[in-house]
Amino acid sequence: MTEAPRPRAPQTAAPSSSMSMEELTRIATLYYVDGQTQEELSRRFGISRATVGRMLKRAQELGIVEIRVQHHPTLTVDLERELVRRFGISRALLSVDHQDPEKQRALLAGLVATWLDRNLSDGAIVAVGMGRNVSAVSEHAMSATRRAATFVCAIGGSYRGGETMNPDHICRRLAARFGGESETLYAPAMIDDPAVRTALLENDTVRQSLDKARRADVALVGIGDMSEDSNMVRMGWFSAQEIAEAKRVGTVGDMMGYDFIDIHGQPAMTPIQGRVVGLSATDLRRIPNVIAIAAESSKVTAVLGGLRTGTVNTLATTASNAMAVLHLDDAMRGGKAA
């Protein structure tokens, strides 16, 4: 058993920033697991209640403690059922709405991570895409069960955009959290020259990794929207003008690896199509459970297009996005649900 921190006199109590990880973990366990109050902890360790509060906050900041809000299923059950019925998907994971985009992403990522923890089995292969929503799942995953799973990159990487745009980093975190190993796709995500892209796809090392991703039991992918301020523009993959041109010909978003689609779920006829080294929409359709994640309210049309591709088995989004998608689908059908 871990030895409790020695009591300190209130006037000489160390600030929470100087507390060791062991001490912060001990305090957090007593508070969140054993149910002791801050007043009881204050007396037990001879520190002020304010110091206890700062320690608990510091434990959250360091990831020792993660708080998740589990909304009651009756709040979203009707929306989930209608999404399943309307689009033929297997399930919908809908989070409560939050006005802060980062907290919204964290809430949704927690739902996906919890689903994976309950359903991921030994020997499972998980194909992993890129982006902030997919990365958030790896950051919020927690599991007491260790598995022999394989997390394999479903798209190449990019040094621009940090870890969220590198499936290799995401795979490594998922393997560390859930148990198992990660496999890197040794190729860049985007290639402008078609001949170079073809050569990379035919490379033995690249082909072996992609073949494993194609055999995945689960795929974690993001749904992207078409914004002149999107990640792909900020990273220099496409210019704002190219995105604007793509929107003019009906492009509403992308599935996983900038596999661009229109509102009907069909491949978009745009010059920025076909530059990715990774799985295609055809590949995704063969994977038993493709979990498509979209936390942002700007992605409603992209989500509708994504649902219509036939690649999505599990939709992970917000309750408000789900409602907006259903309303948009109704409007496009002349106000009549399917």
mmCIF file of N, CA, C and O in Angstrom, residues 80-173:
data_model
loop_
_atom_site.group_PDB
_atom_site.id
_atom_site.type_symbol
_atom_site.label_atom_id
_atom_site.label_comp_id
_atom_site.label_asym_id
_atom_site.label_seq_id
_atom_site.Cartn_x
_atom_site.Cartn_y
_atom_site.Cartn_z
ATOM 1 N N GLU A 80 -30.796 8.750 -31.362
ATOM 2 C CA GLU A 80 -29.965 7.602 -31.750
ATOM 3 C C GLU A 80 -30.763 6.606 -32.582
ATOM 4 O O GLU A 80 -30.291 6.118 -33.618
ATOM 5 N N ARG A 81 -31.968 6.308 -32.140
ATOM 6 C CA ARG A 81 -32.807 5.358 -32.871
ATOM 7 C C ARG A 81 -33.131 5.863 -34.273
ATOM 8 O O ARG A 81 -33.140 5.095 -35.240
ATOM 9 N N GLU A 82 -33.410 7.151 -34.396
ATOM 10 C CA GLU A 82 -33.757 7.694 -35.706
ATOM 11 C C GLU A 82 -32.554 7.701 -36.642
ATOM 12 O O GLU A 82 -32.689 7.431 -37.843
ATOM 13 N N LEU A 83 -31.362 7.996 -36.121
ATOM 14 C CA LEU A 83 -30.155 7.934 -36.946
ATOM 15 C C LEU A 83 -29.911 6.513 -37.450
ATOM 16 O O LEU A 83 -29.576 6.307 -38.621
ATOM 17 N N VAL A 84 -30.094 5.544 -36.566
ATOM 18 C CA VAL A 84 -29.921 4.138 -36.950
ATOM 19 C C VAL A 84 -30.930 3.750 -38.017
ATOM 20 O O VAL A 84 -30.598 3.121 -39.028
ATOM 21 N N ARG A 85 -32.187 4.129 -37.806
ATOM 22 C CA ARG A 85 -33.238 3.779 -38.761
ATOM 23 C C ARG A 85 -33.057 4.478 -40.097
ATOM 24 O O ARG A 85 -33.142 3.868 -41.160
ATOM 25 N N ARG A 86 -32.743 5.753 -40.026
ATOM 26 C CA ARG A 86 -32.692 6.570 -41.237
ATOM 27 C C ARG A 86 -31.508 6.213 -42.136
ATOM 28 O O ARG A 86 -31.637 6.141 -43.352
ATOM 29 N N PHE A 87 -30.341 5.986 -41.517
ATOM 30 C CA PHE A 87 -29.119 5.839 -42.309
ATOM 31 C C PHE A 87 -28.549 4.418 -42.305
ATOM 32 O O PHE A 87 -27.507 4.175 -42.919
ATOM 33 N N GLY A 88 -29.208 3.493 -41.605
ATOM 34 C CA GLY A 88 -28.776 2.110 -41.634
ATOM 35 C C GLY A 88 -27.473 1.843 -40.903
ATOM 36 O O GLY A 88 -26.787 0.858 -41.183
ATOM 37 N N ILE A 89 -27.112 2.720 -39.949
ATOM 38 C CA ILE A 89 -25.899 2.498 -39.172
ATOM 39 C C ILE A 89 -26.202 1.552 -38.007
ATOM 40 O O ILE A 89 -27.371 1.260 -37.722
ATOM 41 N N SER A 90 -25.176 1.081 -37.351
ATOM 42 C CA SER A 90 -25.368 0.139 -36.246
ATOM 43 C C SER A 90 -25.685 0.837 -34.932
ATOM 44 O O SER A 90 -26.444 0.329 -34.111
ATOM 45 N N ARG A 91 -25.090 2.019 -34.738
ATOM 46 C CA ARG A 91 -25.287 2.719 -33.475
ATOM 47 C C ARG A 91 -24.864 4.181 -33.613
ATOM 48 O O ARG A 91 -24.138 4.532 -34.542
ATOM 49 N N ALA A 92 -25.319 4.980 -32.665
ATOM 50 C CA ALA A 92 -24.870 6.376 -32.579
ATOM 51 C C ALA A 92 -24.444 6.643 -31.140
ATOM 52 O O ALA A 92 -25.117 6.213 -30.195
ATOM 53 N N LEU A 93 -23.309 7.310 -30.991
ATOM 54 C CA LEU A 93 -22.817 7.730 -29.684
ATOM 55 C C LEU A 93 -22.952 9.249 -29.632
ATOM 56 O O LEU A 93 -22.213 9.962 -30.302
ATOM 57 N N LEU A 94 -23.914 9.724 -28.866
ATOM 58 C CA LEU A 94 -24.216 11.154 -28.852
ATOM 59 C C LEU A 94 -23.874 11.750 -27.500
ATOM 60 O O LEU A 94 -24.351 11.292 -26.459
ATOM 61 N N SER A 95 -23.066 12.794 -27.521
ATOM 62 C CA SER A 95 -22.682 13.464 -26.287
ATOM 63 C C SER A 95 -23.598 14.646 -26.022
ATOM 64 O O SER A 95 -24.230 15.179 -26.943
ATOM 65 N N VAL A 96 -23.657 15.054 -24.766
ATOM 66 C CA VAL A 96 -24.348 16.297 -24.431
ATOM 67 C C VAL A 96 -23.569 17.454 -25.042
ATOM 68 O O VAL A 96 -22.384 17.332 -25.349
ATOM 69 N N ASP A 97 -24.226 18.582 -25.224
ATOM 70 C CA ASP A 97 -23.595 19.738 -25.857
ATOM 71 C C ASP A 97 -22.889 20.615 -24.829
ATOM 72 O O ASP A 97 -23.327 20.739 -23.682
ATOM 73 N N HIS A 98 -21.795 21.199 -25.268
ATOM 74 C CA HIS A 98 -21.048 22.130 -24.428
ATOM 75 C C HIS A 98 -20.595 23.293 -25.296
ATOM 76 O O HIS A 98 -20.172 23.095 -26.434
ATOM 77 N N GLN A 99 -20.679 24.510 -24.767
ATOM 78 C CA GLN A 99 -20.351 25.689 -25.570
ATOM 79 C C GLN A 99 -18.848 25.835 -25.821
ATOM 80 O O GLN A 99 -18.440 26.475 -26.788
ATOM 81 N N ASP A 100 -18.016 25.217 -24.985
ATOM 82 C CA ASP A 100 -16.574 25.280 -25.182
ATOM 83 C C ASP A 100 -16.146 24.164 -26.145
ATOM 84 O O ASP A 100 -16.357 22.981 -25.847
ATOM 85 N N PRO A 101 -15.538 24.503 -27.294
ATOM 86 C CA PRO A 101 -15.193 23.484 -28.292
ATOM 87 C C PRO A 101 -14.269 22.392 -27.774
ATOM 88 O O PRO A 101 -14.444 21.215 -28.115
ATOM 89 N N GLU A 102 -13.283 22.744 -26.949
ATOM 90 C CA GLU A 102 -12.362 21.745 -26.435
ATOM 91 C C GLU A 102 -13.047 20.798 -25.456
ATOM 92 O O GLU A 102 -12.823 19.582 -25.471
ATOM 93 N N LYS A 103 -13.901 21.357 -24.606
ATOM 94 C CA LYS A 103 -14.631 20.509 -23.675
ATOM 95 C C LYS A 103 -15.644 19.644 -24.407
ATOM 96 O O LYS A 103 -15.898 18.506 -24.023
ATOM 97 N N GLN A 104 -16.226 20.197 -25.478
ATOM 98 C CA GLN A 104 -17.142 19.410 -26.291
ATOM 99 C C GLN A 104 -16.426 18.213 -26.911
ATOM 100 O O GLN A 104 -16.916 17.088 -26.906
ATOM 101 N N ARG A 105 -15.228 18.472 -27.438
ATOM 102 C CA ARG A 105 -14.434 17.392 -28.035
ATOM 103 C C ARG A 105 -14.077 16.337 -26.979
ATOM 104 O O ARG A 105 -14.099 15.128 -27.255
ATOM 105 N N ALA A 106 -13.746 16.793 -25.776
ATOM 106 C CA ALA A 106 -13.386 15.868 -24.708
ATOM 107 C C ALA A 106 -14.575 15.002 -24.286
ATOM 108 O O ALA A 106 -14.425 13.796 -24.039
ATOM 109 N N LEU A 107 -15.758 15.599 -24.203
ATOM 110 C CA LEU A 107 -16.954 14.843 -23.837
ATOM 111 C C LEU A 107 -17.222 13.730 -24.845
ATOM 112 O O LEU A 107 -17.499 12.584 -24.479
ATOM 113 N N LEU A 108 -17.135 14.071 -26.127
ATOM 114 C CA LEU A 108 -17.404 13.085 -27.169
ATOM 115 C C LEU A 108 -16.305 12.014 -27.194
ATOM 116 O O LEU A 108 -16.594 10.814 -27.332
ATOM 117 N N ALA A 109 -15.068 12.442 -27.050
ATOM 118 C CA ALA A 109 -13.955 11.483 -27.031
ATOM 119 C C ALA A 109 -14.097 10.494 -25.877
ATOM 120 O O ALA A 109 -13.789 9.308 -26.022
ATOM 121 N N GLY A 110 -14.578 10.981 -24.740
ATOM 122 C CA GLY A 110 -14.789 10.096 -23.599
ATOM 123 C C GLY A 110 -15.820 9.018 -23.891
ATOM 124 O O GLY A 110 -15.663 7.865 -23.480
ATOM 125 N N LEU A 111 -16.882 9.379 -24.620
ATOM 126 C CA LEU A 111 -17.896 8.393 -25.000
ATOM 127 C C LEU A 111 -17.305 7.309 -25.895
ATOM 128 O O LEU A 111 -17.558 6.110 -25.710
ATOM 129 N N VAL A 112 -16.525 7.734 -26.892
ATOM 130 C CA VAL A 112 -15.912 6.776 -27.816
ATOM 131 C C VAL A 112 -14.923 5.886 -27.082
ATOM 132 O O VAL A 112 -14.889 4.660 -27.275
ATOM 133 N N ALA A 113 -14.101 6.497 -26.215
ATOM 134 C CA ALA A 113 -13.108 5.724 -25.459
ATOM 135 C C ALA A 113 -13.785 4.695 -24.557
ATOM 136 O O ALA A 113 -13.318 3.559 -24.434
ATOM 137 N N THR A 114 -14.888 5.086 -23.934
ATOM 138 C CA THR A 114 -15.625 4.155 -23.072
ATOM 139 C C THR A 114 -16.198 3.002 -23.878
ATOM 140 O O THR A 114 -16.146 1.837 -23.456
ATOM 141 N N TRP A 115 -16.727 3.299 -25.065
ATOM 142 C CA TRP A 115 -17.268 2.238 -25.924
ATOM 143 C C TRP A 115 -16.157 1.258 -26.318
ATOM 144 O O TRP A 115 -16.353 0.043 -26.292
ATOM 145 N N LEU A 116 -14.998 1.789 -26.674
ATOM 146 C CA LEU A 116 -13.881 0.931 -27.043
ATOM 147 C C LEU A 116 -13.461 0.052 -25.864
ATOM 148 O O LEU A 116 -13.184 -1.142 -26.031
ATOM 149 N N ASP A 117 -13.411 0.633 -24.683
ATOM 150 C CA ASP A 117 -12.995 -0.119 -23.505
ATOM 151 C C ASP A 117 -13.936 -1.292 -23.242
ATOM 152 O O ASP A 117 -13.523 -2.369 -22.816
ATOM 153 N N ARG A 118 -15.213 -1.092 -23.512
ATOM 154 C CA ARG A 118 -16.199 -2.145 -23.261
ATOM 155 C C ARG A 118 -16.236 -3.199 -24.363
ATOM 156 O O ARG A 118 -16.680 -4.325 -24.127
ATOM 157 N N ASN A 119 -15.802 -2.846 -25.564
ATOM 158 C CA ASN A 119 -16.013 -3.731 -26.704
ATOM 159 C C ASN A 119 -14.747 -4.249 -27.384
ATOM 160 O O ASN A 119 -14.828 -5.185 -28.181
ATOM 161 N N LEU A 120 -13.605 -3.626 -27.097
ATOM 162 C CA LEU A 120 -12.372 -4.036 -27.764
ATOM 163 C C LEU A 120 -11.860 -5.337 -27.157
ATOM 164 O O LEU A 120 -11.711 -5.453 -25.948
ATOM 165 N N SER A 121 -11.599 -6.321 -28.015
ATOM 166 C CA SER A 121 -11.207 -7.643 -27.533
ATOM 167 C C SER A 121 -9.758 -7.953 -27.876
ATOM 168 O O SER A 121 -9.119 -7.262 -28.670
ATOM 169 N N ASP A 122 -9.255 -9.007 -27.271
ATOM 170 C CA ASP A 122 -7.912 -9.478 -27.580
ATOM 171 C C ASP A 122 -7.803 -9.833 -29.056
ATOM 172 O O ASP A 122 -8.715 -10.439 -29.629
ATOM 173 N N GLY A 123 -6.693 -9.449 -29.661
ATOM 174 C CA GLY A 123 -6.471 -9.776 -31.062
ATOM 175 C C GLY A 123 -7.124 -8.829 -32.040
ATOM 176 O O GLY A 123 -6.970 -8.985 -33.257
ATOM 177 N N ALA A 124 -7.856 -7.844 -31.537
ATOM 178 C CA ALA A 124 -8.537 -6.904 -32.430
ATOM 179 C C ALA A 124 -7.523 -6.012 -33.148
ATOM 180 O O ALA A 124 -6.471 -5.675 -32.608
ATOM 181 N N ILE A 125 -7.866 -5.655 -34.379
ATOM 182 C CA ILE A 125 -7.064 -4.696 -35.146
ATOM 183 C C ILE A 125 -7.885 -3.422 -35.288
ATOM 184 O O ILE A 125 -9.055 -3.461 -35.678
ATOM 185 N N VAL A 126 -7.273 -2.292 -34.957
ATOM 186 C CA VAL A 126 -7.940 -0.995 -35.050
ATOM 187 C C VAL A 126 -7.182 -0.122 -36.039
ATOM 188 O O VAL A 126 -5.993 0.161 -35.839
ATOM 189 N N ALA A 127 -7.836 0.280 -37.110
ATOM 190 C CA ALA A 127 -7.245 1.203 -38.076
ATOM 191 C C ALA A 127 -7.496 2.622 -37.578
ATOM 192 O O ALA A 127 -8.626 2.972 -37.229
ATOM 193 N N VAL A 128 -6.454 3.434 -37.540
ATOM 194 C CA VAL A 128 -6.533 4.746 -36.888
ATOM 195 C C VAL A 128 -6.235 5.865 -37.878
ATOM 196 O O VAL A 128 -5.206 5.854 -38.555
ATOM 197 N N GLY A 129 -7.151 6.826 -37.953
ATOM 198 C CA GLY A 129 -6.958 7.994 -38.788
ATOM 199 C C GLY A 129 -6.265 9.112 -38.033
ATOM 200 O O GLY A 129 -5.558 8.878 -37.040
ATOM 201 N N MET A 130 -6.489 10.339 -38.480
ATOM 202 C CA MET A 130 -5.836 11.482 -37.857
ATOM 203 C C MET A 130 -6.851 12.573 -37.551
ATOM 204 O O MET A 130 -8.028 12.452 -37.867
ATOM 205 N N GLY A 131 -6.389 13.627 -36.920
ATOM 206 C CA GLY A 131 -7.246 14.761 -36.613
ATOM 207 C C GLY A 131 -7.484 14.934 -35.129
ATOM 208 O O GLY A 131 -7.196 14.046 -34.318
ATOM 209 N N ARG A 132 -8.021 16.097 -34.768
ATOM 210 C CA ARG A 132 -8.196 16.428 -33.357
ATOM 211 C C ARG A 132 -9.172 15.508 -32.638
ATOM 212 O O ARG A 132 -8.973 15.152 -31.478
ATOM 213 N N ASN A 133 -10.261 15.115 -33.312
ATOM 214 C CA ASN A 133 -11.257 14.272 -32.659
ATOM 215 C C ASN A 133 -10.739 12.864 -32.418
ATOM 216 O O ASN A 133 -10.993 12.270 -31.365
ATOM 217 N N VAL A 134 -10.022 12.311 -33.389
ATOM 218 C CA VAL A 134 -9.443 10.979 -33.209
ATOM 219 C C VAL A 134 -8.355 11.027 -32.140
ATOM 220 O O VAL A 134 -8.264 10.146 -31.273
ATOM 221 N N SER A 135 -7.536 12.059 -32.177
ATOM 222 C CA SER A 135 -6.477 12.204 -31.177
ATOM 223 C C SER A 135 -7.065 12.324 -29.773
ATOM 224 O O SER A 135 -6.510 11.769 -28.812
ATOM 225 N N ALA A 136 -8.184 13.032 -29.646
ATOM 226 C CA ALA A 136 -8.807 13.218 -28.331
ATOM 227 C C ALA A 136 -9.235 11.892 -27.714
ATOM 228 O O ALA A 136 -9.199 11.727 -26.491
ATOM 229 N N VAL A 137 -9.625 10.932 -28.548
ATOM 230 C CA VAL A 137 -10.005 9.616 -28.023
ATOM 231 C C VAL A 137 -8.813 8.979 -27.317
ATOM 232 O O VAL A 137 -8.942 8.428 -26.221
ATOM 233 N N SER A 138 -7.634 9.073 -27.929
ATOM 234 C CA SER A 138 -6.448 8.485 -27.304
ATOM 235 C C SER A 138 -6.073 9.213 -26.025
ATOM 236 O O SER A 138 -5.544 8.610 -25.082
ATOM 237 N N GLU A 139 -6.342 10.504 -25.962
ATOM 238 C CA GLU A 139 -5.997 11.290 -24.783
ATOM 239 C C GLU A 139 -6.929 11.004 -23.611
ATOM 240 O O GLU A 139 -6.539 11.141 -22.452
ATOM 241 N N HIS A 140 -8.184 10.638 -23.911
ATOM 242 C CA HIS A 140 -9.169 10.441 -22.851
ATOM 243 C C HIS A 140 -9.455 8.973 -22.573
ATOM 244 O O HIS A 140 -10.333 8.651 -21.776
ATOM 245 N N ALA A 141 -8.722 8.072 -23.221
ATOM 246 C CA ALA A 141 -8.926 6.639 -22.993
ATOM 247 C C ALA A 141 -8.355 6.231 -21.640
ATOM 248 O O ALA A 141 -7.255 6.636 -21.279
ATOM 249 N N MET A 142 -9.116 5.438 -20.908
ATOM 250 C CA MET A 142 -8.667 4.863 -19.638
ATOM 251 C C MET A 142 -9.193 3.441 -19.576
ATOM 252 O O MET A 142 -10.350 3.201 -19.891
ATOM 253 N N SER A 143 -8.343 2.503 -19.202
ATOM 254 C CA SER A 143 -8.794 1.122 -19.125
ATOM 255 C C SER A 143 -7.984 0.357 -18.093
ATOM 256 O O SER A 143 -6.761 0.483 -18.020
ATOM 257 N N ALA A 144 -8.697 -0.458 -17.307
ATOM 258 C CA ALA A 144 -8.033 -1.337 -16.357
ATOM 259 C C ALA A 144 -7.758 -2.702 -16.983
ATOM 260 O O ALA A 144 -7.110 -3.549 -16.379
ATOM 261 N N THR A 145 -8.275 -2.901 -18.206
ATOM 262 C CA THR A 145 -8.104 -4.179 -18.898
ATOM 263 C C THR A 145 -6.993 -4.067 -19.929
ATOM 264 O O THR A 145 -7.013 -3.161 -20.771
ATOM 265 N N ARG A 146 -6.037 -4.967 -19.879
ATOM 266 C CA ARG A 146 -4.956 -4.968 -20.856
ATOM 267 C C ARG A 146 -5.285 -5.975 -21.943
ATOM 268 O O ARG A 146 -5.684 -7.105 -21.681
ATOM 269 N N ARG A 147 -5.125 -5.559 -23.199
ATOM 270 C CA ARG A 147 -5.463 -6.398 -24.340
ATOM 271 C C ARG A 147 -4.259 -6.558 -25.247
ATOM 272 O O ARG A 147 -3.334 -5.765 -25.206
ATOM 273 N N ALA A 148 -4.351 -7.550 -26.117
ATOM 274 C CA ALA A 148 -3.319 -7.731 -27.140
ATOM 275 C C ALA A 148 -3.888 -7.236 -28.469
ATOM 276 O O ALA A 148 -4.047 -7.998 -29.422
ATOM 277 N N ALA A 149 -4.223 -5.958 -28.515
ATOM 278 C CA ALA A 149 -4.788 -5.361 -29.720
ATOM 279 C C ALA A 149 -3.675 -4.754 -30.570
ATOM 280 O O ALA A 149 -2.558 -4.526 -30.094
ATOM 281 N N THR A 150 -3.985 -4.499 -31.834
ATOM 282 C CA THR A 150 -3.040 -3.829 -32.729
ATOM 283 C C THR A 150 -3.691 -2.558 -33.261
ATOM 284 O O THR A 150 -4.792 -2.602 -33.806
ATOM 285 N N PHE A 151 -3.011 -1.439 -33.075
ATOM 286 C CA PHE A 151 -3.483 -0.152 -33.579
ATOM 287 C C PHE A 151 -2.583 0.240 -34.744
ATOM 288 O O PHE A 151 -1.392 0.498 -34.553
ATOM 289 N N VAL A 152 -3.139 0.257 -35.938
ATOM 290 C CA VAL A 152 -2.336 0.469 -37.142
ATOM 291 C C VAL A 152 -2.774 1.757 -37.842
ATOM 292 O O VAL A 152 -3.967 2.059 -37.927
ATOM 293 N N CYS A 153 -1.823 2.518 -38.315
ATOM 294 C CA CYS A 153 -2.114 3.767 -39.005
ATOM 295 C C CYS A 153 -2.868 3.485 -40.305
ATOM 296 O O CYS A 153 -2.432 2.678 -41.128
ATOM 297 N N ALA A 154 -3.978 4.176 -40.499
ATOM 298 C CA ALA A 154 -4.772 4.010 -41.708
ATOM 299 C C ALA A 154 -4.459 5.086 -42.740
ATOM 300 O O ALA A 154 -5.032 5.088 -43.828
ATOM 301 N N ILE A 155 -3.552 5.975 -42.397
ATOM 302 C CA ILE A 155 -3.147 7.058 -43.291
ATOM 303 C C ILE A 155 -1.732 7.468 -42.904
ATOM 304 O O ILE A 155 -1.311 7.261 -41.751
ATOM 305 N N GLY A 156 -0.992 8.007 -43.847
ATOM 306 C CA GLY A 156 0.357 8.470 -43.551
ATOM 307 C C GLY A 156 0.348 9.643 -42.587
ATOM 308 O O GLY A 156 -0.699 10.116 -42.162
ATOM 309 N N GLY A 157 1.534 10.124 -42.263
ATOM 310 C CA GLY A 157 1.643 11.183 -41.269
ATOM 311 C C GLY A 157 2.078 12.507 -41.861
ATOM 312 O O GLY A 157 2.335 12.636 -43.059
ATOM 313 N N SER A 158 2.152 13.504 -41.001
ATOM 314 C CA SER A 158 2.587 14.834 -41.402
ATOM 315 C C SER A 158 3.278 15.495 -40.224
ATOM 316 O O SER A 158 2.789 15.407 -39.096
ATOM 317 N N TYR A 159 4.404 16.134 -40.484
ATOM 318 C CA TYR A 159 5.094 16.829 -39.397
ATOM 319 C C TYR A 159 4.387 18.136 -39.040
ATOM 320 O O TYR A 159 4.599 18.697 -37.973
ATOM 321 N N ARG A 160 3.548 18.631 -39.950
ATOM 322 C CA ARG A 160 2.786 19.849 -39.666
ATOM 323 C C ARG A 160 1.543 19.495 -38.845
ATOM 324 O O ARG A 160 0.922 18.476 -39.042
ATOM 325 N N GLY A 161 1.198 20.395 -37.952
ATOM 326 C CA GLY A 161 -0.028 20.185 -37.185
ATOM 327 C C GLY A 161 0.161 19.437 -35.887
ATOM 328 O O GLY A 161 -0.778 19.246 -35.129
ATOM 329 N N GLY A 162 1.391 18.990 -35.595
ATOM 330 C CA GLY A 162 1.657 18.336 -34.327
ATOM 331 C C GLY A 162 1.125 16.908 -34.268
ATOM 332 O O GLY A 162 0.823 16.285 -35.280
ATOM 333 N N GLU A 163 0.995 16.402 -33.043
ATOM 334 C CA GLU A 163 0.643 15.007 -32.845
ATOM 335 C C GLU A 163 -0.755 14.674 -33.340
ATOM 336 O O GLU A 163 -1.016 13.532 -33.717
ATOM 337 N N THR A 164 -1.664 15.633 -33.322
ATOM 338 C CA THR A 164 -3.029 15.334 -33.756
ATOM 339 C C THR A 164 -3.088 14.956 -35.226
ATOM 340 O O THR A 164 -4.027 14.295 -35.660
ATOM 341 N N MET A 165 -2.088 15.374 -36.010
ATOM 342 C CA MET A 165 -2.077 15.051 -37.434
ATOM 343 C C MET A 165 -1.122 13.903 -37.743
ATOM 344 O O MET A 165 -0.787 13.670 -38.900
ATOM 345 N N ASN A 166 -0.701 13.190 -36.731
ATOM 346 C CA ASN A 166 0.156 12.031 -36.921
ATOM 347 C C ASN A 166 -0.490 10.800 -36.306
ATOM 348 O O ASN A 166 -0.454 10.614 -35.079
ATOM 349 N N PRO A 167 -1.096 9.956 -37.123
ATOM 350 C CA PRO A 167 -1.731 8.753 -36.574
ATOM 351 C C PRO A 167 -0.754 7.858 -35.822
ATOM 352 O O PRO A 167 -1.167 7.091 -34.952
ATOM 353 N N ASP A 168 0.524 7.963 -36.140
ATOM 354 C CA ASP A 168 1.524 7.166 -35.422
ATOM 355 C C ASP A 168 1.503 7.504 -33.935
ATOM 356 O O ASP A 168 1.501 6.607 -33.079
ATOM 357 N N HIS A 169 1.483 8.793 -33.596
ATOM 358 C CA HIS A 169 1.421 9.212 -32.191
ATOM 359 C C HIS A 169 0.120 8.742 -31.552
ATOM 360 O O HIS A 169 0.102 8.295 -30.400
ATOM 361 N N ILE A 170 -0.971 8.862 -32.298
ATOM 362 C CA ILE A 170 -2.277 8.462 -31.765
ATOM 363 C C ILE A 170 -2.299 6.957 -31.510
ATOM 364 O O ILE A 170 -2.787 6.501 -30.473
ATOM 365 N N CYS A 171 -1.771 6.180 -32.454
ATOM 366 C CA CYS A 171 -1.713 4.722 -32.286
ATOM 367 C C CYS A 171 -0.917 4.340 -31.044
ATOM 368 O O CYS A 171 -1.305 3.437 -30.292
ATOM 369 N N ARG A 172 0.202 5.010 -30.839
ATOM 370 C CA ARG A 172 1.046 4.688 -29.687
ATOM 371 C C ARG A 172 0.312 4.956 -28.374
ATOM 372 O O ARG A 172 0.406 4.184 -27.416
ATOM 373 N N ARG A 173 -0.414 6.078 -28.316
ATOM 374 C CA ARG A 173 -1.163 6.389 -27.102
ATOM 375 C C ARG A 173 -2.283 5.375 -26.875
ATOM 376 O O ARG A 173 -2.534 4.943 -25.745
#
